[in-house]
Amino acid sequence: MVIFLNFRQKLGLLKHYGSHKLFHNDLPKISNLYAKQMGNSTKDAATMISEHANRLEISIPRWPSSLNFSYVWLRDHCRCDACFRKDTFQRQNDILSLPLKIRPTYLSHNEKELHIQWPDGHFSKFDFQFLWENSFEGKKHSKNIIKPLTWNRNSFPSFDQIKVPPTVEATRETVEVICPISKTIYGEMWELQADLGMSDTAYTDEYLGSHTDTTYFSEPSRIQVFHCLKQASEGGESLYVDGFHIGEKLYNEDPACYEYLSTTALPGEYRKDGHHFVNVYRIFTHHPVSKKLMQFRCNDFDRAPLSTIPYHEVDKFYMNFQKLVKMLRDQRNEVEILLQPGQVAFIDNWRVTHGRKSFRGTRVLGGCYLGNSDFLSKARVHGLKFE
Ligand SMILES: [Fe+2]
Ligand SMILES: [Zn+2]
C-alpha cells in the first residue's frame, strides 16, 4: 500500500472518485525538495571553477561538496543543437567521434552556466542545475538523503483510500488513470474467487502464506492491484508484510544470512496451460550503483527444483531461507486488512508481500498488474522518487 498522496492529486483521482482512500506517502517529501534545491545555482556569487589535469572541479556554496567532471564527460554531454536533440532527448553525436584526451581551450561562467570552448572551435554551455542533477556525486547525494520508511504491524502508517464501485470495469478505470495495465498470461484484468477446480492455492479458501508474485518472470510485475468485489462471510483478511522491513531486520540481526540471500540465486517456475516460465533470482536485489535494497522477491509456492546450489551448500540455503520465511510469517511483521467491497489496494510487489487468512463463503477479488517501467515512468513525470 505504498504509493503517494500527491500522486493521487496530480493524477486527478480525486476528481474522478472523491476523497477516499488509496495512497500513502512513505518517503520524506522534505528530502525531495531539498534534493531539488541543491541544483539551483541561481545567485551564487562564490561559484568556484578549478581546472585540473583531466577534470574540472566546480564548487557552489549550496552544494554539499564540490563536483568533479572529466573533460571527456563534459564534451560528451554538450547540449547544443548540433550535439543533442532537445525535442526527443536523443544524442546526435556518434560515440566514436568523441576525442578521449580532449581539454578545453577556454572556460568561463556566469551565475547560471558554465561555458567551454573546445580546441576545434565547438562551444558548449552547461546549466549548473543540469550538472548537479546528472553528476555521479550529485546523484549519490540525492539518493542518500532519501530513505524509505519501513513498517511492521505496530508502525503501519495511516493511508488515504479511494473507494470505487465493486466491479472489474471500475477497477480498470481507476488503474488506467495511473498507467497502462500490463498484459500478462493472466490477461489484463483478473477476477479471483475460490475455485477448487484450479490447481493454484490462491484460488482456494485456505490460508495463503505471504509472498510476492511473478518471481518466475525475468522482471516481476511492479504494482499489484487488488479490488475487493465481494467480501467473504467470515475471514479472508488480507495480510501484508514490508519486505524492506524484513531486509532491515535481517541485516541487523543476522548480517551473514542477509548477505547470503542477497548473493545466492534460486529458481522460480510457473508451468501450466502451454506456459513454462523459469527465472533465476536473488531474494534481495540491490541497486547496481547506490547498492541500496531495490527489490524483495520471495515465493515459496513457486520455487523450482533447487538446481542453482551445490550439495555442500544446500544446508546453508535451507537454514537461511527458513529464517527469512519465519520472519515473514511472524505476526509482529504482518499487517492485516479486511478489504471492504469497493476498496482498491495498490501493492508494491517489488517490496510488499501479500497473503490472506482462510475464509468461508464467497470472496471475490478483481485485480491487475502494472509493469515496472510503465509505473516508474509515470512516477518520474510526477516527481516521485522510487529509485
Ligand atoms: Fe499472489
Ligand atoms: Zn555541442
mmCIF file of C-alpha atoms and ligand atoms in Angstrom:
data_model
loop_
_atom_site.group_PDB
_atom_site.id
_atom_site.type_symbol
_atom_site.label_atom_id
_atom_site.label_comp_id
_atom_site.label_asym_id
_atom_site.label_seq_id
_atom_site.Cartn_x
_atom_site.Cartn_y
_atom_site.Cartn_z
ATOM 1 C CA MET A 1 0.000 0.000 0.000
ATOM 2 C CA VAL A 2 2.848 2.083 -0.898
ATOM 3 C CA ILE A 3 2.083 4.894 -3.216
ATOM 4 C CA PHE A 4 1.899 8.572 -2.617
ATOM 5 C CA LEU A 5 -0.655 11.126 -1.576
ATOM 6 C CA ASN A 6 0.373 13.736 -4.093
ATOM 7 C CA PHE A 7 0.248 11.110 -6.809
ATOM 8 C CA ARG A 8 -3.470 10.887 -6.225
ATOM 9 C CA GLN A 9 -3.912 14.615 -6.513
ATOM 10 C CA LYS A 10 -1.722 15.043 -9.542
ATOM 11 C CA LEU A 11 -3.362 12.220 -11.410
ATOM 12 C CA GLY A 12 -6.804 13.670 -10.843
ATOM 13 C CA LEU A 13 -8.081 10.649 -8.971
ATOM 14 C CA LEU A 14 -9.792 12.973 -6.528
ATOM 15 C CA LYS A 15 -11.729 14.480 -9.382
ATOM 16 C CA HIS A 16 -12.742 11.012 -10.542
ATOM 17 C CA TYR A 17 -13.690 9.377 -7.308
ATOM 18 C CA GLY A 18 -13.832 11.835 -4.424
ATOM 19 C CA SER A 19 -11.591 11.910 -1.406
ATOM 20 C CA HIS A 20 -11.461 8.327 -0.315
ATOM 21 C CA LYS A 21 -8.650 6.022 0.481
ATOM 22 C CA LEU A 22 -5.820 4.818 -1.681
ATOM 23 C CA PHE A 23 -2.332 6.133 -1.416
ATOM 24 C CA HIS A 24 0.165 6.510 1.322
ATOM 25 C CA ASN A 25 3.194 8.725 1.212
ATOM 26 C CA ASP A 26 6.087 6.878 2.789
ATOM 27 C CA LEU A 27 9.057 8.961 1.711
ATOM 28 C CA PRO A 28 10.031 12.213 3.386
ATOM 29 C CA LYS A 29 8.862 14.887 0.997
ATOM 30 C CA ILE A 30 11.168 17.471 2.539
ATOM 31 C CA SER A 31 14.133 15.449 1.378
ATOM 32 C CA ASN A 32 12.855 15.512 -2.184
ATOM 33 C CA LEU A 33 12.551 19.281 -2.086
ATOM 34 C CA TYR A 34 15.987 19.592 -0.585
ATOM 35 C CA ALA A 35 17.424 17.486 -3.398
ATOM 36 C CA LYS A 36 15.833 19.760 -5.975
ATOM 37 C CA GLN A 37 17.002 22.988 -4.405
ATOM 38 C CA MET A 38 20.577 21.795 -4.315
ATOM 39 C CA GLY A 39 20.837 22.058 -8.053
ATOM 40 C CA ASN A 40 19.583 25.622 -8.294
ATOM 41 C CA SER A 41 22.725 27.657 -8.512
ATOM 42 C CA THR A 42 20.937 30.864 -9.311
ATOM 43 C CA LYS A 43 22.622 33.709 -7.488
ATOM 44 C CA ASP A 44 25.829 32.224 -6.187
ATOM 45 C CA ALA A 45 28.482 34.835 -6.496
ATOM 46 C CA ALA A 46 31.021 32.469 -4.947
ATOM 47 C CA THR A 47 30.942 29.780 -7.626
ATOM 48 C CA MET A 48 34.456 28.379 -7.977
ATOM 49 C CA ILE A 49 35.725 26.595 -11.064
ATOM 50 C CA SER A 50 39.138 24.930 -10.766
ATOM 51 C CA GLU A 51 40.920 23.420 -13.734
ATOM 52 C CA HIS A 52 42.863 20.216 -13.097
ATOM 53 C CA ALA A 53 44.791 17.976 -15.494
ATOM 54 C CA ASN A 54 41.809 15.865 -16.563
ATOM 55 C CA ARG A 55 38.836 17.335 -14.722
ATOM 56 C CA LEU A 56 37.002 20.463 -13.713
ATOM 57 C CA GLU A 57 36.085 20.949 -10.108
ATOM 58 C CA ILE A 58 33.058 23.115 -9.504
ATOM 59 C CA SER A 59 32.002 24.324 -6.117
ATOM 60 C CA ILE A 60 28.880 26.260 -5.353
ATOM 61 C CA PRO A 61 28.119 27.225 -1.743
ATOM 62 C CA ARG A 62 24.752 25.488 -1.616
ATOM 63 C CA TRP A 63 26.154 22.190 -2.891
ATOM 64 C CA PRO A 64 27.240 19.926 -0.024
ATOM 65 C CA SER A 65 30.573 19.286 -1.715
ATOM 66 C CA SER A 66 32.328 20.274 -4.898
ATOM 67 C CA LEU A 67 31.569 18.223 -8.012
ATOM 68 C CA ASN A 68 34.139 16.831 -10.429
ATOM 69 C CA PHE A 69 33.643 16.474 -14.169
ATOM 70 C CA SER A 70 36.130 14.920 -16.520
ATOM 71 C CA TYR A 71 36.611 16.866 -19.749
ATOM 72 C CA VAL A 72 35.583 13.979 -21.944
ATOM 73 C CA TRP A 73 32.322 13.697 -19.968
ATOM 74 C CA LEU A 74 31.652 17.384 -20.499
ATOM 75 C CA ARG A 75 32.318 17.165 -24.235
ATOM 76 C CA ASP A 76 30.067 14.095 -24.466
ATOM 77 C CA HIS A 77 27.257 15.888 -22.627
ATOM 78 C CA CYS A 78 27.188 19.050 -24.702
ATOM 79 C CA ARG A 79 23.531 20.017 -25.072
ATOM 80 C CA CYS A 80 23.859 22.308 -28.097
ATOM 81 C CA ASP A 81 21.528 21.700 -31.046
ATOM 82 C CA ALA A 82 24.283 20.029 -33.074
ATOM 83 C CA CYS A 83 25.085 17.531 -30.297
ATOM 84 C CA PHE A 84 21.652 16.884 -28.811
ATOM 85 C CA ARG A 85 18.050 16.945 -29.946
ATOM 86 C CA LYS A 86 16.044 18.720 -27.271
ATOM 87 C CA ASP A 87 12.710 17.600 -28.723
ATOM 88 C CA THR A 88 13.485 13.872 -28.469
ATOM 89 C CA PHE A 89 16.176 13.931 -25.740
ATOM 90 C CA GLN A 90 18.451 11.924 -28.000
ATOM 91 C CA ARG A 91 22.135 12.323 -28.708
ATOM 92 C CA GLN A 92 23.169 13.360 -32.196
ATOM 93 C CA ASN A 93 26.904 12.678 -31.839
ATOM 94 C CA ASP A 94 28.479 9.344 -32.594
ATOM 95 C CA ILE A 95 30.492 7.957 -29.671
ATOM 96 C CA LEU A 96 33.411 7.158 -31.991
ATOM 97 C CA SER A 97 33.828 10.854 -32.788
ATOM 98 C CA LEU A 98 34.478 11.665 -29.125
ATOM 99 C CA PRO A 99 38.153 12.654 -28.541
ATOM 100 C CA LEU A 100 39.178 10.924 -25.303
ATOM 101 C CA LYS A 101 42.076 13.246 -24.469
ATOM 102 C CA ILE A 102 40.186 16.482 -25.016
ATOM 103 C CA ARG A 103 40.784 19.612 -22.891
ATOM 104 C CA PRO A 104 39.011 22.968 -23.049
ATOM 105 C CA THR A 105 40.807 25.910 -24.642
ATOM 106 C CA TYR A 106 38.765 28.498 -22.771
ATOM 107 C CA LEU A 107 36.463 28.434 -19.721
ATOM 108 C CA SER A 108 34.088 30.972 -18.228
ATOM 109 C CA HIS A 109 30.890 31.050 -16.197
ATOM 110 C CA ASN A 110 28.085 33.269 -15.042
ATOM 111 C CA GLU A 111 25.583 32.745 -12.210
ATOM 112 C CA LYS A 112 23.700 30.057 -14.051
ATOM 113 C CA GLU A 113 26.019 28.493 -16.581
ATOM 114 C CA LEU A 114 29.437 27.132 -17.331
ATOM 115 C CA HIS A 115 30.860 27.982 -20.782
ATOM 116 C CA ILE A 116 33.511 25.904 -22.534
ATOM 117 C CA GLN A 117 35.362 26.493 -25.771
ATOM 118 C CA TRP A 118 36.876 23.316 -27.273
ATOM 119 C CA PRO A 119 40.036 23.058 -29.457
ATOM 120 C CA ASP A 120 38.029 22.562 -32.679
ATOM 121 C CA GLY A 121 36.065 25.767 -32.024
ATOM 122 C CA HIS A 122 32.979 23.956 -30.697
ATOM 123 C CA PHE A 123 31.226 25.836 -27.902
ATOM 124 C CA SER A 124 29.310 24.192 -25.028
ATOM 125 C CA LYS A 125 27.329 25.676 -22.196
ATOM 126 C CA PHE A 126 26.072 23.798 -19.174
ATOM 127 C CA ASP A 127 23.395 24.815 -16.744
ATOM 128 C CA PHE A 128 24.642 24.211 -13.168
ATOM 129 C CA GLN A 129 21.284 22.626 -12.384
ATOM 130 C CA PHE A 130 21.920 20.084 -15.160
ATOM 131 C CA LEU A 131 25.410 19.371 -13.812
ATOM 132 C CA TRP A 132 24.133 18.812 -10.281
ATOM 133 C CA GLU A 133 21.314 16.524 -11.363
ATOM 134 C CA ASN A 134 23.446 14.403 -13.669
ATOM 135 C CA SER A 135 26.754 14.089 -11.913
ATOM 136 C CA PHE A 136 27.717 10.915 -10.084
ATOM 137 C CA GLU A 137 28.338 12.789 -6.853
ATOM 138 C CA GLY A 138 25.120 14.822 -7.049
ATOM 139 C CA LYS A 139 23.025 11.736 -7.730
ATOM 140 C CA LYS A 140 24.678 9.834 -4.943
ATOM 141 C CA HIS A 141 23.957 12.633 -2.503
ATOM 142 C CA SER A 142 20.296 12.899 -3.548
ATOM 143 C CA LYS A 143 19.857 9.151 -3.080
ATOM 144 C CA ASN A 144 21.497 9.162 0.321
ATOM 145 C CA ILE A 145 19.091 11.673 1.816
ATOM 146 C CA ILE A 146 16.036 9.694 0.754
ATOM 147 C CA LYS A 147 15.356 6.678 2.897
ATOM 148 C CA PRO A 148 12.193 4.622 2.632
ATOM 149 C CA LEU A 149 10.290 4.318 5.898
ATOM 150 C CA THR A 150 9.815 0.660 6.673
ATOM 151 C CA TRP A 151 6.872 -0.646 8.673
ATOM 152 C CA ASN A 152 5.568 -3.579 10.673
ATOM 153 C CA ARG A 153 2.260 -4.351 12.424
ATOM 154 C CA ASN A 154 2.770 -1.661 15.044
ATOM 155 C CA SER A 155 4.192 1.046 12.835
ATOM 156 C CA PHE A 156 1.984 0.682 9.768
ATOM 157 C CA PRO A 157 1.308 4.257 8.695
ATOM 158 C CA SER A 158 -2.185 5.550 8.137
ATOM 159 C CA PHE A 159 -3.097 5.806 4.495
ATOM 160 C CA ASP A 160 -5.698 7.565 2.429
ATOM 161 C CA GLN A 161 -8.099 5.499 0.458
ATOM 162 C CA ILE A 162 -10.284 5.649 -2.548
ATOM 163 C CA LYS A 163 -13.461 3.630 -2.911
ATOM 164 C CA VAL A 164 -14.833 2.760 -6.313
ATOM 165 C CA PRO A 165 -17.819 0.694 -7.436
ATOM 166 C CA PRO A 166 -17.101 -3.022 -6.816
ATOM 167 C CA THR A 167 -16.806 -4.016 -10.453
ATOM 168 C CA VAL A 168 -13.930 -5.062 -12.679
ATOM 169 C CA GLU A 169 -14.656 -2.137 -15.030
ATOM 170 C CA ALA A 170 -14.355 0.348 -12.168
ATOM 171 C CA THR A 171 -11.032 -1.212 -11.144
ATOM 172 C CA ARG A 172 -9.767 -0.831 -14.677
ATOM 173 C CA GLU A 173 -10.908 2.780 -14.886
ATOM 174 C CA THR A 174 -9.185 3.599 -11.582
ATOM 175 C CA VAL A 175 -5.939 1.934 -12.505
ATOM 176 C CA GLU A 176 -5.718 3.335 -16.009
ATOM 177 C CA VAL A 177 -5.611 6.833 -14.549
ATOM 178 C CA ILE A 178 -2.128 5.867 -13.352
ATOM 179 C CA CYS A 179 -0.599 3.925 -16.221
ATOM 180 C CA PRO A 180 -1.381 1.208 -18.768
ATOM 181 C CA ILE A 181 -2.288 -2.193 -17.335
ATOM 182 C CA SER A 182 0.179 -4.989 -18.103
ATOM 183 C CA LYS A 183 -0.996 -7.745 -20.353
ATOM 184 C CA THR A 184 0.316 -10.997 -18.886
ATOM 185 C CA ILE A 185 -0.700 -14.639 -19.261
ATOM 186 C CA TYR A 186 -3.457 -13.820 -16.762
ATOM 187 C CA GLY A 187 -4.899 -11.285 -19.196
ATOM 188 C CA GLU A 188 -5.172 -7.606 -18.275
ATOM 189 C CA MET A 189 -7.816 -7.784 -15.537
ATOM 190 C CA TRP A 190 -8.337 -10.907 -13.487
ATOM 191 C CA GLU A 191 -11.066 -11.980 -11.108
ATOM 192 C CA LEU A 192 -10.240 -14.353 -8.285
ATOM 193 C CA GLN A 193 -12.616 -16.484 -6.268
ATOM 194 C CA ALA A 194 -12.437 -19.864 -4.567
ATOM 195 C CA ASP A 195 -12.495 -22.487 -7.274
ATOM 196 C CA LEU A 196 -11.365 -25.933 -6.273
ATOM 197 C CA GLY A 197 -11.005 -26.862 -9.944
ATOM 198 C CA MET A 198 -7.954 -24.578 -10.117
ATOM 199 C CA SER A 199 -4.618 -26.001 -9.040
ATOM 200 C CA ASP A 200 -3.266 -22.729 -7.618
ATOM 201 C CA THR A 201 -3.514 -22.270 -3.825
ATOM 202 C CA ALA A 202 -4.575 -18.672 -4.466
ATOM 203 C CA TYR A 203 -7.912 -19.989 -5.776
ATOM 204 C CA THR A 204 -8.829 -21.989 -2.651
ATOM 205 C CA ASP A 205 -10.399 -20.742 0.594
ATOM 206 C CA GLU A 206 -7.370 -21.776 2.662
ATOM 207 C CA TYR A 207 -4.793 -19.640 4.439
ATOM 208 C CA LEU A 208 -2.305 -18.292 1.896
ATOM 209 C CA GLY A 209 1.199 -17.511 3.199
ATOM 210 C CA SER A 210 2.664 -14.121 2.376
ATOM 211 C CA HIS A 211 4.626 -13.950 -0.873
ATOM 212 C CA THR A 212 5.453 -11.700 -3.784
ATOM 213 C CA ASP A 213 4.053 -12.543 -7.217
ATOM 214 C CA THR A 214 5.624 -13.439 -10.543
ATOM 215 C CA THR A 215 9.057 -14.345 -9.183
ATOM 216 C CA TYR A 216 9.278 -16.558 -12.292
ATOM 217 C CA PHE A 217 9.176 -13.505 -14.628
ATOM 218 C CA SER A 218 12.538 -12.047 -15.603
ATOM 219 C CA GLU A 219 11.071 -8.731 -14.425
ATOM 220 C CA PRO A 220 8.374 -9.309 -11.807
ATOM 221 C CA SER A 221 5.231 -7.189 -12.054
ATOM 222 C CA ARG A 222 5.736 -3.988 -10.117
ATOM 223 C CA ILE A 223 2.361 -2.932 -8.763
ATOM 224 C CA GLN A 224 -0.283 -5.422 -7.878
ATOM 225 C CA VAL A 225 -3.806 -4.102 -7.671
ATOM 226 C CA PHE A 226 -6.422 -5.829 -5.534
ATOM 227 C CA HIS A 227 -10.013 -4.670 -5.670
ATOM 228 C CA CYS A 228 -12.488 -6.264 -3.265
ATOM 229 C CA LEU A 229 -15.601 -7.116 -5.260
ATOM 230 C CA LYS A 230 -17.268 -9.346 -2.668
ATOM 231 C CA GLN A 231 -16.275 -9.945 0.921
ATOM 232 C CA ALA A 232 -16.270 -13.430 2.456
ATOM 233 C CA SER A 233 -18.948 -14.112 5.097
ATOM 234 C CA GLU A 234 -16.153 -14.976 7.536
ATOM 235 C CA GLY A 235 -12.386 -14.419 7.478
ATOM 236 C CA GLY A 236 -10.453 -13.630 4.313
ATOM 237 C CA GLU A 237 -8.400 -10.762 5.769
ATOM 238 C CA SER A 238 -5.506 -9.704 3.539
ATOM 239 C CA LEU A 239 -2.032 -9.990 5.045
ATOM 240 C CA TYR A 240 0.794 -7.664 4.040
ATOM 241 C CA VAL A 241 4.441 -7.638 5.063
ATOM 242 C CA ASP A 242 7.030 -4.972 4.218
ATOM 243 C CA GLY A 243 9.910 -6.895 2.641
ATOM 244 C CA PHE A 244 12.231 -3.906 3.193
ATOM 245 C CA HIS A 245 11.469 -4.085 6.913
ATOM 246 C CA ILE A 246 12.316 -7.800 6.818
ATOM 247 C CA GLY A 247 15.532 -6.937 4.989
ATOM 248 C CA GLU A 248 16.464 -4.289 7.542
ATOM 249 C CA LYS A 249 15.711 -6.595 10.468
ATOM 250 C CA LEU A 250 17.650 -9.493 8.974
ATOM 251 C CA TYR A 251 20.591 -7.239 8.154
ATOM 252 C CA ASN A 252 20.727 -6.082 11.789
ATOM 253 C CA GLU A 253 20.093 -9.449 13.429
ATOM 254 C CA ASP A 254 21.982 -11.790 11.117
ATOM 255 C CA PRO A 255 24.102 -9.970 8.536
ATOM 256 C CA ALA A 256 25.541 -13.240 7.196
ATOM 257 C CA CYS A 257 22.037 -14.522 6.404
ATOM 258 C CA TYR A 258 21.162 -11.219 4.686
ATOM 259 C CA GLU A 259 24.369 -11.398 2.677
ATOM 260 C CA TYR A 260 23.659 -14.997 1.699
ATOM 261 C CA LEU A 261 20.133 -14.230 0.485
ATOM 262 C CA SER A 262 21.443 -11.184 -1.402
ATOM 263 C CA THR A 263 24.055 -13.160 -3.297
ATOM 264 C CA THR A 264 22.593 -16.651 -3.724
ATOM 265 C CA ALA A 265 20.292 -17.274 -6.659
ATOM 266 C CA LEU A 266 17.354 -19.649 -6.717
ATOM 267 C CA PRO A 267 14.940 -20.558 -9.500
ATOM 268 C CA GLY A 268 11.219 -19.786 -9.659
ATOM 269 C CA GLU A 269 8.855 -21.544 -12.029
ATOM 270 C CA TYR A 270 5.329 -21.437 -13.456
ATOM 271 C CA ARG A 271 4.225 -24.293 -15.657
ATOM 272 C CA LYS A 272 0.671 -24.611 -16.879
ATOM 273 C CA ASP A 273 -1.595 -24.499 -19.944
ATOM 274 C CA GLY A 274 1.113 -24.178 -22.543
ATOM 275 C CA HIS A 275 3.245 -21.812 -20.461
ATOM 276 C CA HIS A 276 6.574 -22.547 -18.841
ATOM 277 C CA PHE A 277 8.289 -19.634 -17.113
ATOM 278 C CA VAL A 278 11.583 -20.110 -15.301
ATOM 279 C CA ASN A 279 13.635 -17.359 -13.749
ATOM 280 C CA VAL A 280 16.718 -17.427 -11.545
ATOM 281 C CA TYR A 281 16.696 -14.592 -8.998
ATOM 282 C CA ARG A 282 18.037 -13.352 -5.697
ATOM 283 C CA ILE A 283 15.706 -12.625 -2.787
ATOM 284 C CA PHE A 284 17.261 -9.230 -2.060
ATOM 285 C CA THR A 285 18.379 -7.243 -5.106
ATOM 286 C CA HIS A 286 20.405 -4.060 -4.743
ATOM 287 C CA HIS A 287 20.788 -1.059 -6.992
ATOM 288 C CA PRO A 288 23.882 -1.532 -9.182
ATOM 289 C CA VAL A 289 25.240 1.937 -8.317
ATOM 290 C CA SER A 290 23.831 3.028 -4.943
ATOM 291 C CA LYS A 291 23.877 -0.582 -3.608
ATOM 292 C CA LYS A 292 20.633 0.099 -1.787
ATOM 293 C CA LEU A 293 17.966 -2.541 -1.457
ATOM 294 C CA MET A 294 15.837 -2.223 -4.554
ATOM 295 C CA GLN A 295 13.719 -5.346 -4.733
ATOM 296 C CA PHE A 296 12.489 -8.096 -2.445
ATOM 297 C CA ARG A 297 11.264 -11.335 -4.021
ATOM 298 C CA CYS A 298 10.017 -14.328 -2.116
ATOM 299 C CA ASN A 299 7.564 -17.018 -3.106
ATOM 300 C CA ASP A 300 7.795 -20.430 -1.528
ATOM 301 C CA PHE A 301 4.964 -21.844 -3.678
ATOM 302 C CA ASP A 302 6.728 -21.073 -6.941
ATOM 303 C CA ARG A 303 10.201 -22.292 -6.002
ATOM 304 C CA ALA A 304 11.518 -24.543 -8.778
ATOM 305 C CA PRO A 305 13.788 -27.562 -8.094
ATOM 306 C CA LEU A 306 16.884 -26.212 -6.395
ATOM 307 C CA SER A 307 19.440 -26.677 -9.144
ATOM 308 C CA THR A 308 21.429 -23.496 -8.503
ATOM 309 C CA ILE A 309 23.315 -24.596 -5.392
ATOM 310 C CA PRO A 310 25.920 -27.390 -4.996
ATOM 311 C CA TYR A 311 25.050 -30.117 -2.465
ATOM 312 C CA HIS A 312 27.532 -28.915 0.153
ATOM 313 C CA GLU A 313 25.773 -25.516 0.329
ATOM 314 C CA VAL A 314 22.253 -26.849 0.406
ATOM 315 C CA ASP A 315 22.000 -26.977 4.223
ATOM 316 C CA LYS A 316 23.056 -23.376 4.392
ATOM 317 C CA PHE A 317 20.381 -22.405 1.880
ATOM 318 C CA TYR A 318 17.546 -24.091 3.770
ATOM 319 C CA MET A 319 18.704 -22.677 7.086
ATOM 320 C CA ASN A 320 18.792 -19.125 5.764
ATOM 321 C CA PHE A 321 15.605 -19.438 3.750
ATOM 322 C CA GLN A 322 13.682 -20.806 6.731
ATOM 323 C CA LYS A 323 14.918 -17.945 8.855
ATOM 324 C CA LEU A 324 13.554 -15.478 6.324
ATOM 325 C CA VAL A 325 10.175 -17.181 5.933
ATOM 326 C CA LYS A 326 9.800 -17.363 9.727
ATOM 327 C CA MET A 327 10.231 -13.593 9.840
ATOM 328 C CA LEU A 328 7.713 -13.161 7.038
ATOM 329 C CA ARG A 329 5.131 -15.213 8.919
ATOM 330 C CA ASP A 330 5.817 -13.549 12.268
ATOM 331 C CA GLN A 331 2.594 -11.747 13.125
ATOM 332 C CA ARG A 332 4.526 -8.821 14.531
ATOM 333 C CA ASN A 333 5.608 -8.018 10.985
ATOM 334 C CA GLU A 334 2.285 -8.717 9.357
ATOM 335 C CA VAL A 335 -0.403 -6.113 8.738
ATOM 336 C CA GLU A 336 -3.925 -7.431 8.493
ATOM 337 C CA ILE A 337 -6.535 -5.568 6.479
ATOM 338 C CA LEU A 338 -10.071 -6.672 5.742
ATOM 339 C CA LEU A 339 -10.764 -5.124 2.358
ATOM 340 C CA GLN A 340 -14.302 -3.809 2.024
ATOM 341 C CA PRO A 341 -16.216 -4.179 -1.243
ATOM 342 C CA GLY A 342 -15.134 -1.310 -3.465
ATOM 343 C CA GLN A 343 -11.756 -0.805 -1.768
ATOM 344 C CA VAL A 344 -8.727 -0.906 -4.030
ATOM 345 C CA ALA A 345 -5.268 -1.755 -2.699
ATOM 346 C CA PHE A 346 -2.123 -0.910 -4.669
ATOM 347 C CA ILE A 347 0.767 -3.111 -3.535
ATOM 348 C CA ASP A 348 4.392 -2.591 -4.494
ATOM 349 C CA ASN A 349 5.178 -6.174 -5.499
ATOM 350 C CA TRP A 350 8.918 -5.359 -5.512
ATOM 351 C CA ARG A 351 8.715 -4.789 -1.802
ATOM 352 C CA VAL A 352 5.480 -5.820 -0.076
ATOM 353 C CA THR A 353 4.293 -9.412 0.201
ATOM 354 C CA HIS A 354 0.641 -10.364 0.265
ATOM 355 C CA GLY A 355 -1.269 -13.313 1.642
ATOM 356 C CA ARG A 356 -4.670 -13.997 3.118
ATOM 357 C CA LYS A 357 -6.377 -15.695 6.023
ATOM 358 C CA SER A 358 -8.711 -18.604 5.376
ATOM 359 C CA PHE A 359 -12.363 -17.724 4.822
ATOM 360 C CA ARG A 360 -15.901 -19.016 4.485
ATOM 361 C CA GLY A 361 -18.385 -18.068 1.798
ATOM 362 C CA THR A 362 -17.650 -16.372 -1.482
ATOM 363 C CA ARG A 363 -14.792 -13.903 -1.606
ATOM 364 C CA VAL A 364 -14.196 -12.222 -4.949
ATOM 365 C CA LEU A 365 -11.213 -10.055 -5.764
ATOM 366 C CA GLY A 366 -10.519 -8.259 -9.019
ATOM 367 C CA GLY A 367 -7.122 -7.002 -9.956
ATOM 368 C CA CYS A 368 -4.311 -6.481 -12.388
ATOM 369 C CA TYR A 369 -0.597 -5.750 -12.590
ATOM 370 C CA LEU A 370 1.318 -2.639 -13.589
ATOM 371 C CA GLY A 371 4.735 -3.066 -15.147
ATOM 372 C CA ASN A 372 7.833 -1.588 -13.542
ATOM 373 C CA SER A 373 8.872 0.582 -16.489
ATOM 374 C CA ASP A 374 5.383 1.998 -17.105
ATOM 375 C CA PHE A 375 4.824 2.714 -13.436
ATOM 376 C CA LEU A 376 8.228 4.320 -12.828
ATOM 377 C CA SER A 377 7.860 6.462 -15.920
ATOM 378 C CA LYS A 378 4.640 7.961 -14.502
ATOM 379 C CA ALA A 379 6.198 8.273 -11.053
ATOM 380 C CA ARG A 380 9.098 10.284 -12.535
ATOM 381 C CA VAL A 381 6.762 12.512 -14.523
ATOM 382 C CA HIS A 382 5.005 13.344 -11.245
ATOM 383 C CA GLY A 383 8.266 13.951 -9.376
ATOM 384 C CA LEU A 384 8.073 10.872 -7.146
ATOM 385 C CA LYS A 385 11.238 9.087 -6.094
ATOM 386 C CA PHE A 386 11.171 5.300 -6.177
ATOM 387 C CA GLU A 387 14.748 4.581 -7.243
HETATM 388 FE FE FE B 1 -0.148 -13.802 -5.014
HETATM 389 ZN ZN ZN B 2 27.669 20.689 -28.887
#
